[in-house]
GROMACS .gro file of C-alpha atoms in nm:
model
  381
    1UNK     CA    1   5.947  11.249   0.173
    2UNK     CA    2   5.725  10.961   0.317
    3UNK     CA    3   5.626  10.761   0.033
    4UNK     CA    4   5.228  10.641   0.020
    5UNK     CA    5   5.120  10.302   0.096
    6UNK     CA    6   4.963  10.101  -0.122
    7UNK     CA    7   4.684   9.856   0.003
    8UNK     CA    8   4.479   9.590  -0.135
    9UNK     CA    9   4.143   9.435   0.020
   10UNK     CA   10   3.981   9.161  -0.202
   11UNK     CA   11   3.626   9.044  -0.177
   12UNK     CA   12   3.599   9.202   0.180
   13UNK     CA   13   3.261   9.283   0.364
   14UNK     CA   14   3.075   9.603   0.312
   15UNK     CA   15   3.142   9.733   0.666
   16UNK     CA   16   3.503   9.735   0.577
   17UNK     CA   17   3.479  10.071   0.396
   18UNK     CA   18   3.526  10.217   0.738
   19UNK     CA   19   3.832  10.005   0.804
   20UNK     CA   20   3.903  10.209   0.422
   21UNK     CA   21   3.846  10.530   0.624
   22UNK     CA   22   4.097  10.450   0.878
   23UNK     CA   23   4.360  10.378   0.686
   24UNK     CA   24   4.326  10.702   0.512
   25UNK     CA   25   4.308  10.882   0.835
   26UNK     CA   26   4.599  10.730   0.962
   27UNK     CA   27   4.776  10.914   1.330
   28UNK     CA   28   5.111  10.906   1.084
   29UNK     CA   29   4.969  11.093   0.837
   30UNK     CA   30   5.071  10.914   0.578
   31UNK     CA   31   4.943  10.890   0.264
   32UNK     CA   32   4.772  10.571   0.180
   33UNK     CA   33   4.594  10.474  -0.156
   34UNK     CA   34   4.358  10.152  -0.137
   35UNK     CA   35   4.298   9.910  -0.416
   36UNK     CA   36   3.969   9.711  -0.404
   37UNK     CA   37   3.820   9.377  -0.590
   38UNK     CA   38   3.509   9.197  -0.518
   39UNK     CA   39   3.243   8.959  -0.714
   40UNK     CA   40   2.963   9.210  -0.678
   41UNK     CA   41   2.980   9.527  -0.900
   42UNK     CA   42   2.786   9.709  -0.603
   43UNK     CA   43   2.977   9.685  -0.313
   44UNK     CA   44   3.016   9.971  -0.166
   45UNK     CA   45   3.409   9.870  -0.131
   46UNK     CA   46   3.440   9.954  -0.475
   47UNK     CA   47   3.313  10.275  -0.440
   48UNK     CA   48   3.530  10.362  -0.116
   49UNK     CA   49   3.880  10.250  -0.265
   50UNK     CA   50   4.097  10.482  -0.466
   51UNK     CA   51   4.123  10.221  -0.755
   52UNK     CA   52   3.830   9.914  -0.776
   53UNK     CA   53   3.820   9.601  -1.048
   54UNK     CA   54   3.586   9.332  -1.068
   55UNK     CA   55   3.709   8.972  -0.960
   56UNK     CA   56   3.695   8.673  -1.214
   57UNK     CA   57   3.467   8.400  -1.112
   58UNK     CA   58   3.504   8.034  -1.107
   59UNK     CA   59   3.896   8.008  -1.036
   60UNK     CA   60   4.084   7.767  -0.901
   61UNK     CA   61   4.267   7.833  -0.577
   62UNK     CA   62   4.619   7.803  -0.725
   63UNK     CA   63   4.453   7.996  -1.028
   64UNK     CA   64   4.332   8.280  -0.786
   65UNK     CA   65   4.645   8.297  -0.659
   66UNK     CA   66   4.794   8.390  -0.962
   67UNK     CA   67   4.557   8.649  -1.037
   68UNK     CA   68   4.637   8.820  -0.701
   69UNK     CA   69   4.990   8.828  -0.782
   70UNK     CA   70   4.888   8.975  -1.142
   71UNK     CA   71   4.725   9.244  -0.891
   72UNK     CA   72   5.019   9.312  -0.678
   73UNK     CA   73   5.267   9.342  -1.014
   74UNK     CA   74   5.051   9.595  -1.183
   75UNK     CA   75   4.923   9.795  -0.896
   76UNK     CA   76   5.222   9.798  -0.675
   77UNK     CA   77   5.058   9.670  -0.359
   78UNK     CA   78   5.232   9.707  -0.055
   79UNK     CA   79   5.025   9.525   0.173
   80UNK     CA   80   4.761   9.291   0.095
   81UNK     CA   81   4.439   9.212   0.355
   82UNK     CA   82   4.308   8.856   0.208
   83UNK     CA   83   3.976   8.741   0.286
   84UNK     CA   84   3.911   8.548   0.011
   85UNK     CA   85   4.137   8.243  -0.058
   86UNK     CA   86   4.344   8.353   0.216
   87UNK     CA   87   4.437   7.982   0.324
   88UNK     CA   88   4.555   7.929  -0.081
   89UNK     CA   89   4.759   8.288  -0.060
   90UNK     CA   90   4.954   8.253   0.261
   91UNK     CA   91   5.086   7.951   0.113
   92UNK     CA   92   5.247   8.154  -0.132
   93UNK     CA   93   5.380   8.435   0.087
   94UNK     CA   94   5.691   8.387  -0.059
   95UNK     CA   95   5.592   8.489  -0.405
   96UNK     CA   96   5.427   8.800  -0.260
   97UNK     CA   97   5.720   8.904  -0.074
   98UNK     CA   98   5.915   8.828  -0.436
   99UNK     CA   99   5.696   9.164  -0.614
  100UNK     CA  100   5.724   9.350  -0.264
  101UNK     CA  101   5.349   9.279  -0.133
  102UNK     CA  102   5.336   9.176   0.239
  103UNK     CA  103   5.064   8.970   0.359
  104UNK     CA  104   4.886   9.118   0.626
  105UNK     CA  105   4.723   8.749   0.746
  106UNK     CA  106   4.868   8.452   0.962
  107UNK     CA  107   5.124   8.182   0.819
  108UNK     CA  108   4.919   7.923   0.679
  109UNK     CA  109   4.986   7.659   0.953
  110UNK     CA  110   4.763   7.903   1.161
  111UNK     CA  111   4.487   7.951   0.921
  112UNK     CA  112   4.438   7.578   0.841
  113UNK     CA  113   4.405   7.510   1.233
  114UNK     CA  114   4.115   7.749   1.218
  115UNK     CA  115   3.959   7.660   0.956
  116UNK     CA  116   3.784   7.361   1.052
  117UNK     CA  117   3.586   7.409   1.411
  118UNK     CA  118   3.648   7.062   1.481
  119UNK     CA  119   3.989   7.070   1.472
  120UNK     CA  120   4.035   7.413   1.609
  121UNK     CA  121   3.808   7.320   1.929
  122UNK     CA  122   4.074   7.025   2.018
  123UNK     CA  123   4.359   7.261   1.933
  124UNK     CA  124   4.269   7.519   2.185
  125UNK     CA  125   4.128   7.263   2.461
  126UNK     CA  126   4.493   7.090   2.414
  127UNK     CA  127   4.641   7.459   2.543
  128UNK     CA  128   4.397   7.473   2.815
  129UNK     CA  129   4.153   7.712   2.615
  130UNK     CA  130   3.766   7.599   2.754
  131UNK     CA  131   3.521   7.499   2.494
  132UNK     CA  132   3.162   7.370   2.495
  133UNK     CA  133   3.040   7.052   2.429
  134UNK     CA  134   3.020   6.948   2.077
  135UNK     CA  135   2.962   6.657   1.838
  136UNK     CA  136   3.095   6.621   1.468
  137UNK     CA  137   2.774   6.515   1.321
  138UNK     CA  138   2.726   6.381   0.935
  139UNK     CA  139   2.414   6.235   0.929
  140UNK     CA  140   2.082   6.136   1.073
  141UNK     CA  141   2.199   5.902   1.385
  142UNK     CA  142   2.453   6.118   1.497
  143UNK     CA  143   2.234   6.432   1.481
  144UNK     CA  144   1.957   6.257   1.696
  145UNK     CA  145   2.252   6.110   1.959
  146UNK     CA  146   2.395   6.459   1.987
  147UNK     CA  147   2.062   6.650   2.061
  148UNK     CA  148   1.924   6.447   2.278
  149UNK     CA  149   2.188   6.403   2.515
  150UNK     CA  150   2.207   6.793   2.522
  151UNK     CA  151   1.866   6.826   2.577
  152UNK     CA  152   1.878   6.547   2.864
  153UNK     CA  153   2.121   6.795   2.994
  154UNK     CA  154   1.897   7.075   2.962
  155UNK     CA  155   2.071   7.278   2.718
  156UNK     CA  156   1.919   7.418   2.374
  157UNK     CA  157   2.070   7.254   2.099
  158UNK     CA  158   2.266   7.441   1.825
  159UNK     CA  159   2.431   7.370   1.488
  160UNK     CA  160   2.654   7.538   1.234
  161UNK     CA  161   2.909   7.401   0.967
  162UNK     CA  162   3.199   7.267   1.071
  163UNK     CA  163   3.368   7.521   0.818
  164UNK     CA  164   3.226   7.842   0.749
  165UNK     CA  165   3.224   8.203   0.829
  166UNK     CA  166   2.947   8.497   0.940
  167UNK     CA  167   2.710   8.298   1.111
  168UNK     CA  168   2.600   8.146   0.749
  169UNK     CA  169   2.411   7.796   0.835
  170UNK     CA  170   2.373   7.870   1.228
  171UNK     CA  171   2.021   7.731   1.324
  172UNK     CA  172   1.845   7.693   1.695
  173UNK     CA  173   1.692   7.330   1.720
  174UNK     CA  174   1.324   7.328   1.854
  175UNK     CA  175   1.090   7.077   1.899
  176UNK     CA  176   0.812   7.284   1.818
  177UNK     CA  177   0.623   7.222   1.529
  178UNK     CA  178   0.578   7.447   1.251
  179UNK     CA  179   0.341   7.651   1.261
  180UNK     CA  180   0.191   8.009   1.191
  181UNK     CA  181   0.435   8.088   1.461
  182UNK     CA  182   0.720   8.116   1.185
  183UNK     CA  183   0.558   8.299   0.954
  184UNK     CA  184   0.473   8.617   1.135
  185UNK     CA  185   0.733   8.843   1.213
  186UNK     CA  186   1.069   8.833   1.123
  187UNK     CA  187   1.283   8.534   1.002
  188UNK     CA  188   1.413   8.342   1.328
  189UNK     CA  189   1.685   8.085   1.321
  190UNK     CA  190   1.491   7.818   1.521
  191UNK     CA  191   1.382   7.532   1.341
  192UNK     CA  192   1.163   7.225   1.412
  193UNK     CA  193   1.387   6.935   1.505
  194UNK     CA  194   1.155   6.698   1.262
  195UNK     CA  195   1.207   6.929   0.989
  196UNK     CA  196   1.599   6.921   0.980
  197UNK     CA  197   1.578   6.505   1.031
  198UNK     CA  198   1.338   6.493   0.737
  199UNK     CA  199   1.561   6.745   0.524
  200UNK     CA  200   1.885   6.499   0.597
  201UNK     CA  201   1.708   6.143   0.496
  202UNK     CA  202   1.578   6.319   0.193
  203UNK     CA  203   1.944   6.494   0.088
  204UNK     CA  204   2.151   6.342  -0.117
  205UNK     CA  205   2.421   6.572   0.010
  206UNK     CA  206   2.652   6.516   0.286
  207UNK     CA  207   2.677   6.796   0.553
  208UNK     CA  208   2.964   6.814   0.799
  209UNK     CA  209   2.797   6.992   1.112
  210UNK     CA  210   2.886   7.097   1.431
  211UNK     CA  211   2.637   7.046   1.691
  212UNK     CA  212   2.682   7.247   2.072
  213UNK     CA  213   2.468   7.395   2.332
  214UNK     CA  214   2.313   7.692   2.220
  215UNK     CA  215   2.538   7.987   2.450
  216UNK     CA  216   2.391   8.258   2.635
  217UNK     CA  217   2.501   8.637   2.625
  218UNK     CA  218   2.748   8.835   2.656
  219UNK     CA  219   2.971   8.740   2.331
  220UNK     CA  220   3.290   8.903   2.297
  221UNK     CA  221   3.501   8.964   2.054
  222UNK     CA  222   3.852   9.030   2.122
  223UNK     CA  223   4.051   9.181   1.847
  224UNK     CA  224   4.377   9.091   1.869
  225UNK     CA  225   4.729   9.253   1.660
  226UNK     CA  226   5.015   9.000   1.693
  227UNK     CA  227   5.321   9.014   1.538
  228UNK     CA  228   5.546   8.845   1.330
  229UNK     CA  229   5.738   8.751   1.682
  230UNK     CA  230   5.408   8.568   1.791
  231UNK     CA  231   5.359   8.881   2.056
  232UNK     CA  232   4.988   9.038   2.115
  233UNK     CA  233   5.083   9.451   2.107
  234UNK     CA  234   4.662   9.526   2.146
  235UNK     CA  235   4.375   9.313   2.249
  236UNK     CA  236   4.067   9.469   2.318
  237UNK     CA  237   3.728   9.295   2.372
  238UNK     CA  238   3.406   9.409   2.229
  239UNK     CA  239   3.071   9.318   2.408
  240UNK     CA  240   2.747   9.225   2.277
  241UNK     CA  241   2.432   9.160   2.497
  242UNK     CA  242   2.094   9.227   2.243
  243UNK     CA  243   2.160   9.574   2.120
  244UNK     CA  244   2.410   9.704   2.355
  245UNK     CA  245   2.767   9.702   2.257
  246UNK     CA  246   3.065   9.813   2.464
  247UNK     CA  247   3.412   9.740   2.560
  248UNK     CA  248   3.615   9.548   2.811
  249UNK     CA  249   3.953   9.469   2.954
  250UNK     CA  250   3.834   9.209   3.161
  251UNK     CA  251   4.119   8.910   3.194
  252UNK     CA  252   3.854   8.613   3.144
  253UNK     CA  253   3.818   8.778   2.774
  254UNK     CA  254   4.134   8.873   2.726
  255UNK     CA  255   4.434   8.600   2.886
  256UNK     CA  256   4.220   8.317   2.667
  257UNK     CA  257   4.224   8.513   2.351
  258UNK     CA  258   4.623   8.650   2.401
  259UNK     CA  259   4.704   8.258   2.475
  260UNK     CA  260   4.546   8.149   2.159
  261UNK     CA  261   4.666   8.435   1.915
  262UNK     CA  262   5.052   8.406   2.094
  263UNK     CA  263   5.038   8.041   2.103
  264UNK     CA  264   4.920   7.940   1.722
  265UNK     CA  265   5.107   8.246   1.559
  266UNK     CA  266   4.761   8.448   1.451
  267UNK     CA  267   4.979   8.734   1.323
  268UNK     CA  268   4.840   9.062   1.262
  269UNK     CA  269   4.526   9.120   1.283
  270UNK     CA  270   4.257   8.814   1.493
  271UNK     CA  271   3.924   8.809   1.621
  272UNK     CA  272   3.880   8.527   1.906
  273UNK     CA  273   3.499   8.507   2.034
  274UNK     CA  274   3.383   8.384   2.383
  275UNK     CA  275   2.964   8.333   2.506
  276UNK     CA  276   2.889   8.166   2.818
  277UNK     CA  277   2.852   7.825   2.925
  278UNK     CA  278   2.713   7.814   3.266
  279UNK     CA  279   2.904   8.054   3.475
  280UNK     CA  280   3.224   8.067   3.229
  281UNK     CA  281   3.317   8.180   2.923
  282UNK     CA  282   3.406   7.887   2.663
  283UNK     CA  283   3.550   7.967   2.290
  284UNK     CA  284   3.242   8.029   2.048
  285UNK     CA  285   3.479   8.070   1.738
  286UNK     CA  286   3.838   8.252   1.611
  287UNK     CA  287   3.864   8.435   1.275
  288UNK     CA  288   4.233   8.479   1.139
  289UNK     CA  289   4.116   8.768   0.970
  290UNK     CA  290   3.995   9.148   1.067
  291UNK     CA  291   3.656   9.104   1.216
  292UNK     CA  292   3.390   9.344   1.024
  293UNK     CA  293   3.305   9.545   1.339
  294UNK     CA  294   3.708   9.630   1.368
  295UNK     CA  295   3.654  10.001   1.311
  296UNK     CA  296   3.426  10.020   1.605
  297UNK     CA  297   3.768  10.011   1.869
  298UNK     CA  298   3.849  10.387   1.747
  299UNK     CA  299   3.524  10.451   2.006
  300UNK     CA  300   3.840  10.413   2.250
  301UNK     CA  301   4.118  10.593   2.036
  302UNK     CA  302   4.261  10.294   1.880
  303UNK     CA  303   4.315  10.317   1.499
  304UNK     CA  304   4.406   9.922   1.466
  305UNK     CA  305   4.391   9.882   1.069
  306UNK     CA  306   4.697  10.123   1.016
  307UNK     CA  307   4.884   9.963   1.333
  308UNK     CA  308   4.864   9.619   1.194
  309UNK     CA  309   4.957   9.803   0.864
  310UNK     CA  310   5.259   9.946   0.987
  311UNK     CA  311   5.352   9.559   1.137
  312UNK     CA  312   5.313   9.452   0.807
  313UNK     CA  313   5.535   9.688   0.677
  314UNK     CA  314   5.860   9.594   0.969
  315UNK     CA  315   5.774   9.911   1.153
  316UNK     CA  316   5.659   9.781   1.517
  317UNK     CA  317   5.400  10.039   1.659
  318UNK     CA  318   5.492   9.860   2.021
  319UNK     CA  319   5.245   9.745   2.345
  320UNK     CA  320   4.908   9.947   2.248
  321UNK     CA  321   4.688  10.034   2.528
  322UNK     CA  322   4.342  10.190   2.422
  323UNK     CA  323   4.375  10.556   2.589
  324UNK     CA  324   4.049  10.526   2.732
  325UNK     CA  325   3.667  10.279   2.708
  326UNK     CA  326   3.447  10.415   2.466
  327UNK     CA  327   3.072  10.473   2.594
  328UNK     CA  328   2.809  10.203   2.534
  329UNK     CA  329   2.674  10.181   2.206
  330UNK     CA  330   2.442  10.018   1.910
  331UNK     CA  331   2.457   9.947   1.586
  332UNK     CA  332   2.258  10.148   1.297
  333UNK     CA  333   2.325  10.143   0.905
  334UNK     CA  334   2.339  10.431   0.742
  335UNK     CA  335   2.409  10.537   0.378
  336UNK     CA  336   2.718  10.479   0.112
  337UNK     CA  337   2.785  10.590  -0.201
  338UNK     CA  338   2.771  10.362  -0.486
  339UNK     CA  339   2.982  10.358  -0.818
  340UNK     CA  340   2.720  10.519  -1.034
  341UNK     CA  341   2.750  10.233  -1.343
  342UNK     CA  342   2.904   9.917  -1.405
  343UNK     CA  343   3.088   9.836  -1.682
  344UNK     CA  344   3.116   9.504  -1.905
  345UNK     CA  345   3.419   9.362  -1.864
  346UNK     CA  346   3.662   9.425  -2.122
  347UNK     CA  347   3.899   9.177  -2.293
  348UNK     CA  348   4.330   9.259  -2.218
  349UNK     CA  349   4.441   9.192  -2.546
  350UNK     CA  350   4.757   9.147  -2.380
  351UNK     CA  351   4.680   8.806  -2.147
  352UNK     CA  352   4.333   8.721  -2.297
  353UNK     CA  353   4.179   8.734  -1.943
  354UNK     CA  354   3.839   8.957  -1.888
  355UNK     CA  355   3.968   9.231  -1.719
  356UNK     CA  356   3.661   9.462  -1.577
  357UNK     CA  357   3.642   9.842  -1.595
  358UNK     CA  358   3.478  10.011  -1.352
  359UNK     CA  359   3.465  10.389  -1.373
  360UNK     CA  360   3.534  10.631  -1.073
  361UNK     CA  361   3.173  10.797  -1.015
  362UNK     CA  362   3.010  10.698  -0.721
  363UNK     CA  363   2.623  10.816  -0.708
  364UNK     CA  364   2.364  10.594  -0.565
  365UNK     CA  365   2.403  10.524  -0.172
  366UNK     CA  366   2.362  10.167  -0.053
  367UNK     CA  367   2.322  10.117   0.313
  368UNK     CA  368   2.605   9.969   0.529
  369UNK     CA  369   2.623   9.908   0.886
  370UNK     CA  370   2.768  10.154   1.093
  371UNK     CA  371   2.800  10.246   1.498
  372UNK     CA  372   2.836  10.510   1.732
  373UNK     CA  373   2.721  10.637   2.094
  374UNK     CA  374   2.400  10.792   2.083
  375UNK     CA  375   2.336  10.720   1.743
  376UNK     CA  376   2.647  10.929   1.592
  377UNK     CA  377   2.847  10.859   1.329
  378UNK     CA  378   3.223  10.735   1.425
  379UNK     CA  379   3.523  10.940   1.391
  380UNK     CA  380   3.753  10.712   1.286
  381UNK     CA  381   4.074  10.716   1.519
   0.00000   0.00000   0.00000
C-alpha cells in the first residue's frame, strides 16, 4: 500500500486553496493530507487543509526557522511549500532533509538572486535575458533624474520596491494634479508626480525603489517545474490583456523563461513574467515560488502542484506537455468556507510557546478568487 503524503503550506495566499484541491485530486491517486499555518485566523487556507494552526508573530528568521522544523517533527511533513521566510528556510535544507521534510523551493543561491529586482535585472541581462530600463532610486534627485529622462523618451514612468512581492507599492507617475479626478470611482494607482516628491522630502524613511517605463499588455506568466538537475519538465505561459486570460506556447515567452529557470537553478516550481517594451517582450519580474493563479493550467489538463510534488519526493514525472490549450477565460471570486470560530491560543506546557487551537468546523464563506471559461468553476486536473 501507497502511503499518504504529507504537505505543509505556511502563510500562503487565499487562492492557494485550489492548489489544496489539486493535490487532493491528484492523477496518482494518492492520498495526500495538507497541513496549513498562517497569521490570519480567517484564511480560508485554514479552513481547506486537513490540519490548520495559527503562526507566532514577531520571530526572528533563524527563530522561524526553528518553529518550522518544530512543524515538520510533530506533523510528519513530507514536503514543505515555503512562502514565508523561504530565503531563511532553504538555508537550512539540510535540517529539513534531517526529520524527512523536502523543500519544495529553489537552493537559496537562487532565491537571494531574486530577491532584490536590482540585482536580479543585471543577473538575467548578463545571460542575455532583455529587460527594461530602470534606475535604483533612494531619494529625491534620483527620482526626478530617472523620470524625466523617461518621460523625454516618451514613456510613462513607473515605480515599485526594489524588494517586494504582489504588486504591493506599484504606483503610475502622473503629472496631473490632484484633483476630484481621484476621488470618484475606484482607487487607481496613478499618482501626481508632486505628491510622491513632497512625500520623500518630508519622510524620514529611506525607500529603495525601482523606477522603469510603465509596460504595455500582454503580461505573461510562465510557470515553470524544474528539477533538482536544473531541467524545465513543463513551462506553460499564461496571458493577461484587461480581463481576458488564456494560454500560450509561444517561444518569445517561453525560451526566456526556460533560460532563466535552467540557468539560476529555480527548482520546482517558478513563475517568470514578461510585458512589452516596444515591439518585444522584456522581464517584468520572477517569483521562486508557485504563482497564486497556478491552479488555473489544469484549464489545459496539467495538474502541476502534485507534479512538482512528486519531484520533491525523487519520483521524476518526466517532459510534461499540456494535452491540449484551455479556452479563453476571466477571473471571478466566488465563495469559501470559513473555520466557524477561532480559538485563543493555548499555552504547551511542554515548550512554553503559545501554541493556537483551531477547531475543524468550517461555516462562514469568505470570497476567494477563482477562474474558469464561461464563468464555470475549474475542475481541478
Amino acid at each position: 500500500m501507497v502511503s499518504r503524503v504529507r504537505v505543509w503550506l505556511n502563510r500562503t495566499y487565499a487562492e492557494n486553496v485550489f492548489f489544496m484541491d489539486q493535490l487532493r485530486r491528484n492523477p496518482s491517486d494518492r492520498a495526500v493530507e495538507i497541513h496549513a499555518t498562517h497569521g490570519d485566523a480567517d484564511s480560508p487556507v485554514l479552513a481547506a487543509a486537513d490540519t490548520a494552526e495559527l503562526e507566532p508573530e514577531g520571530l526572528s528568521s533563524a527563530a522561524y526557522v526553528e518553529y518550522a522544523l518544530a512543524q515538520c517533527r510533530r506533523r510528519g511533513i513530507d514536503v514543505f511549500v515555503p512562502r514565508l521566510e523561504q530565503s531563511a528556510i532553504v538555508a537550512h535544507r539540510a535540517d529539513f532533509e534531517a526529520v524527512g521534510t523536502a523543500l519544495l523551493a529553489p537552493p537559496p543561491e537562487a532565491v537571494a538572486v531574486f530577491e532584490d529586482k536590482v540585482i536580479a535585472y543585471e543577473a538575467v541581462q548578463a545571460i542575455g535575458v532583455p529587460v527594461p530600463p530602470w534606475w535604483r532610486v533612494r531619494g529625491v534627485d534620483e527620482l526626478v533624474a530617472a523620470v524625466e529622462e523617461l518621460e523625454a523618451a516618451g514613456h510613462k514612468a513607473c515605480f515599485k520596491p526594489a524588494s517586494g512581492a504582489g504588486g504591493v507599492g506599484f504606483r503610475v507617475i502622473t503629472r496631473a494634479s490632484f484633483s476630484m479626478a481621484q476621488l470618484t470611482g475606484f482607487p487607481s494607482p496613478y499618482v501626481p508626480f508632486d505628491l510622491v516628491v513632497s512625500a520623500l522630502k518630508d519622510s524620514d524613511e529611506p525607500v529603495d525603489w525601482l523606477v522603469m517605463p510603465r509596460l504595455e499588455q500582454p503580461e505573461v506568466s510562465v510557470d515553470c517545474l524544474t528539477g533538482p538537475d536544473n531541467r524545465v519538465r513543463l513551462a506553460i505561459g499564461r496571458t493577461k490583456n484587461g480581463r481576458r486570460r488564456g494560454f500560450t506556447l509561444n517561444e518569445q515567452w517561453l525560451e526566456p523563461a526556460r533560460r532563466i529557470a535552467e540557468g539560476f537553478g529555480l527548482h520546482y516550481l517558478s513563475n517568470i513574467q514578461f510585458r512589452m517594451f516596444g515591439e518585444r517582450p522584456v522581464l517584468m519580474d520572477v517569483n521562486t515560488r508557485p504563482a497564486g493563479g497556478l491552479h488555473q493550467l489544469s484549464l489545459c489538463g496539467v495538474n502541476a502542484p502534485w507534479a512538482a510534488v512528486q519531484l520533491a519526493l525523487g519520483e521524476d514525472p518526466g517532459e510534461m506537455a499540456p494535452p491540449f490549450l484551455g479556452q479563453d477565460y476571466t477571473v471571478v471570486s466566488g465563495p469559501r468556507p470559513l473555520r466557524a470560530v477561532s480559538l485563543p491560543q493555548q499555552r504547551a506546557e511542554e515548550t512554553g510557546t503559545l501554541l493556537p487551537a483551531v477547531p475543524a468546523q468550517t461555516a462562514e464563506p469568505v470570497e476567494v478568487t477563482s477562474s474558469g471559461a464561461a464563468g464555470r468553476a475549474i475542475a481541478p486536473a
